[in-house]
Amino acid sequence: MAVRTRAGTLLRRAPRPRAVVPRGAPLDRFGLRDLLSEAAHGIGSRPARLLLTIVGTVLGIGSLVVTVGLAQTAAGQVARQFDAVAATQVVVEPATTGNDDSRRAVGRIPWDVEDRLTRLAGVESVGAVSTVDIGTATVSAVPVNDPSAPALTPPPVLATTPGLLDAVKGTIATGRYFDAGHDARADRVVVLGTRAAQRLGVLRVDRQPSIFIGERPYTVIGIVGDVGRRSDVLDAVLMPVGTARADFALPGLEQAQVTIAVGAGPVVGEQAPIALDPTTPEAVDVQVPPPPSTVRGDVQADINAIFLALGAVALLVGGLGIANVTLLSVRERVGEIGLRRALGATTRDVARQFLVESVVIGLLGGLVGAALGVMVVVGVSLAKEWTPILDNGAVIGSALLGGVIGLAAGTYPAVKAARIEPIAALRGSAS
Amino acid sequence: MRRAPFGRTSDVAGRGEPVVRDGPLGPLGWTGRTGRTDDTVELPRTLDDWEGPATSVAPVIELRDLTRSFAGDPPVQALRRADLVVHAGDYVSVIGPSGSGKSTLLHILGLLDRPTSGDYLLDGLPTRDLAERDRAALRGGRIGFVFQSFHLLPHRSVLDNVLLATLYSGVPRGERRDRARAALERVGMGHRLDFLPPVLSGGERQRVAVARAVIASPHVLLADEPTGNLDSVTTAGVLDLFDELHADGLTLVVITHDATVSARARRCVRITDGVLREVA
């Protein structure tokens, strides 16, 4: 019974005062549409002032977008410039075991490495190379055995597959590089690195000069002028792998050089071992370039720190500008506030109106700033012949940030407007 | 029969019912006829608090022993133990020299200020202890203001200025524009809908202000020196408009120090040093 009594007491308690005066359908009272329309009129009545008000926000948001945009664009650009060397180089070697003093290979690179790797997506050129052990044989341009001459260290002899020249981004100074035919027939032809050619005194190949390795003559068919990597090639005598196997019993390939497309590193790194040795892929070591994202991250960090600080300062100034102008506008529109209160606006209606006005001003600043920022990024990219890269989310987020700043800046003026007494307000101004 | 554009008065006029201007029977003509939802002042829960006579309908305005004093040294009593009853359909002028408490009375009547003691009943509803939110709703729905300085928004068109009053008073969204046009037509400003207030003459501005005041079908129109900024010709025009509105059944309280204005009213109340006295 005690429960029932208590419930009865609760029911008889005086109702809350708020529902005393009916207000008509809620949808017909100062709603979102009215709020936005009134705020738009409030803002639009002074276009020149609006422009001045949003300048700070425009600058702040603009610099933010430019910062992010240029950082992203530059990072993309950096990744592209890496292609010349590191970002596109993959080196494949047999895995080794043992300590530093005595290492020995646990796997091998198959002779048809070029065929196997060229099929992989992202691989642009493949070449394999191996040192040829010529024993005590000499390398010379003339077959003269001069016992009185001091014994010179012969230039190193390297066996390569035909694709190596492309794989190390080499160029031919004169003549040509050997091809798959020389390789298959084990023709006795060599190509000289430019320094090896100077040392041997072979300067031209149009008269089909020969060099002698031990007692066997080899026809020089070309001279390599320059290479992008593995510059030891320039000091060496290069012969087809087939020739090296026939004449010097080459036991295997030491290294494969692969040129890949930018960004293909992870894929090639994963697939190359399987392509080369499907049963024991772990017997092949593949060194791929670092993923571009880490490079980009490093670059971004540098640029962002400075510009973001600038943007933050500009945003702060912009927010203060909005707060200032909204406060001024509240002071100027005291009469209007009093009138609205007399017409039935609650303090909350008044506060909301000024808050929405400053949010809209902030949003406008954000939109204009973001648009200008995008234009600057595109303009700079155009001038530098870069590809502009901009994150959509960052741009939209920046524009919305303007609204948030407007919200923060408008809070104090809105509260101030709500606190204005209608009597004083109505007595004040006339229009 | 004259057609009034705004709901309440047009109902009265449209039905051709006699509007009783004075006396205790006057308010009987008001309740329950207009079909407006917010006419239901006498909600059950407020009836509990209501101390007035349950048999007859309450007057629009009732001041009960109302005092408003302002802190100071010595304290200023702007209104002293004022009693005033204004029935629906009344046309009351309040006269008095400046500083006599006219403005304070208007602020109290307009729910812009609260009495220090005593109470003010609007449509029988005690207002002194209402929440500010409810007082705002009453202002929007039951009271129309006309100011000496017009208080029109200079950057908004005449139509927008009138529409402003519909925003807060719960006038159905779909009816707003039609009602604003009709109200402006009613005050003779139908040809100036898109004008901005600064290009209008004083009399025209005050007509727009009157249209704004009556669009939400208020129960009472409070005018504070409505002709204070007007010359004699336009003053006569505005007063004629008041007469017409009154003839349509609107309750008017006009505060003025101008004898020609108060002469038009059916009742006249003089206020001197905060004391109200009925003038015969």
Coordinates of N, CA, C and O in Angstrom, one line a residue, chain A residues 14 18 25 29 54 56-57 106 108 113 143 160 197 204 218 228 247 251 259 287 319-320 337 349 366 389 414 422:
Chain A
A14 N 2.8 19.0 -8.4 CA 2.5 20.1 -9.4 C 3.3 19.8 -10.7 O 4.4 19.4 -10.6
R18 N 6.8 24.3 -17.6 CA 7.1 24.6 -19.0 C 6.0 24.4 -20.0 O 5.9 25.1 -21.0
A25 N 1.9 23.9 -33.1 CA 2.7 22.8 -33.6 C 4.2 23.1 -33.6 O 4.6 24.2 -34.0
R29 N 6.9 26.6 -35.3 CA 7.7 27.5 -34.5 C 9.1 27.5 -35.0 O 9.6 26.5 -35.5
I54 N 35.7 36.8 -43.3 CA 36.1 35.4 -43.6 C 37.6 35.4 -44.0 O 38.1 34.3 -44.2
G56 N 40.4 35.9 -42.5 CA 41.3 35.1 -41.6 C 41.0 33.6 -41.8 O 42.0 32.8 -41.9
T57 N 39.8 33.2 -41.8 CA 39.5 31.8 -42.0 C 39.9 31.3 -43.3 O 40.5 30.2 -43.4
V106 N 73.3 -21.7 -50.3 CA 72.4 -22.9 -50.0 C 71.5 -23.0 -51.2 O 70.7 -24.0 -51.3
R108 N 70.6 -21.8 -55.6 CA 71.3 -21.4 -56.8 C 70.3 -20.6 -57.7 O 69.0 -20.8 -57.6
V113 N 67.1 -17.7 -65.6 CA 66.6 -16.6 -64.7 C 65.9 -15.5 -65.5 O 64.8 -15.0 -65.1
P143 N 98.7 -12.0 -78.7 CA 99.1 -13.3 -78.2 C 100.6 -13.4 -78.1 O 101.2 -14.4 -78.5
T160 N 77.8 -12.8 -68.3 CA 76.5 -12.1 -68.1 C 75.4 -12.7 -69.1 O 75.8 -13.2 -70.1
A197 N 88.6 -1.7 -71.8 CA 89.0 -1.5 -73.2 C 90.2 -0.6 -73.3 O 91.1 -0.8 -74.1
R204 N 88.3 0.6 -80.9 CA 87.2 0.5 -81.8 C 87.0 -0.9 -82.2 O 87.8 -1.8 -82.0
Y218 N 89.1 -14.1 -78.5 CA 87.7 -13.8 -78.4 C 87.5 -12.5 -79.2 O 88.3 -11.5 -79.0
G228 N 74.3 2.3 -64.8 CA 73.7 3.0 -63.7 C 74.0 2.3 -62.4 O 74.1 3.0 -61.3
D247 N 83.7 -22.7 -72.0 CA 85.2 -22.5 -72.0 C 85.8 -22.6 -70.6 O 86.9 -23.1 -70.4
P251 N 80.3 -22.5 -62.8 CA 79.4 -23.4 -62.0 C 78.0 -22.8 -61.8 O 77.1 -23.6 -61.6
T259 N 65.3 -4.7 -63.0 CA 64.7 -3.4 -62.9 C 63.2 -3.5 -62.9 O 62.7 -4.3 -63.8
Q287 N 66.4 -8.7 -52.6 CA 66.4 -7.4 -51.9 C 65.6 -6.4 -52.7 O 66.0 -6.1 -53.9
G319 N 39.6 32.8 -36.3 CA 38.6 32.6 -35.3 C 38.3 33.9 -34.5 O 37.2 34.3 -34.3
L320 N 39.4 34.5 -34.1 CA 39.3 35.8 -33.4 C 38.5 36.8 -34.2 O 37.7 37.6 -33.7
I337 N 17.5 42.4 -31.8 CA 17.4 41.3 -30.7 C 16.2 41.6 -29.8 O 15.4 40.8 -29.6
D349 N 16.5 31.1 -28.9 CA 16.3 31.4 -30.3 C 17.3 32.4 -30.7 O 18.0 32.3 -31.8
G366 N 35.8 28.5 -44.7 CA 36.4 27.2 -44.9 C 36.3 26.7 -46.4 O 37.2 26.3 -47.0
I389 N 48.5 15.9 -56.1 CA 47.9 14.8 -55.3 C 47.3 15.4 -54.1 O 47.9 16.1 -53.4
A414 N 27.1 34.8 -29.0 CA 25.8 34.3 -28.9 C 25.2 34.3 -27.5 O 24.1 34.8 -27.3
P422 N 15.5 42.7 -23.3 CA 14.7 43.3 -24.4 C 14.3 44.7 -24.1 O 14.2 45.5 -25.0

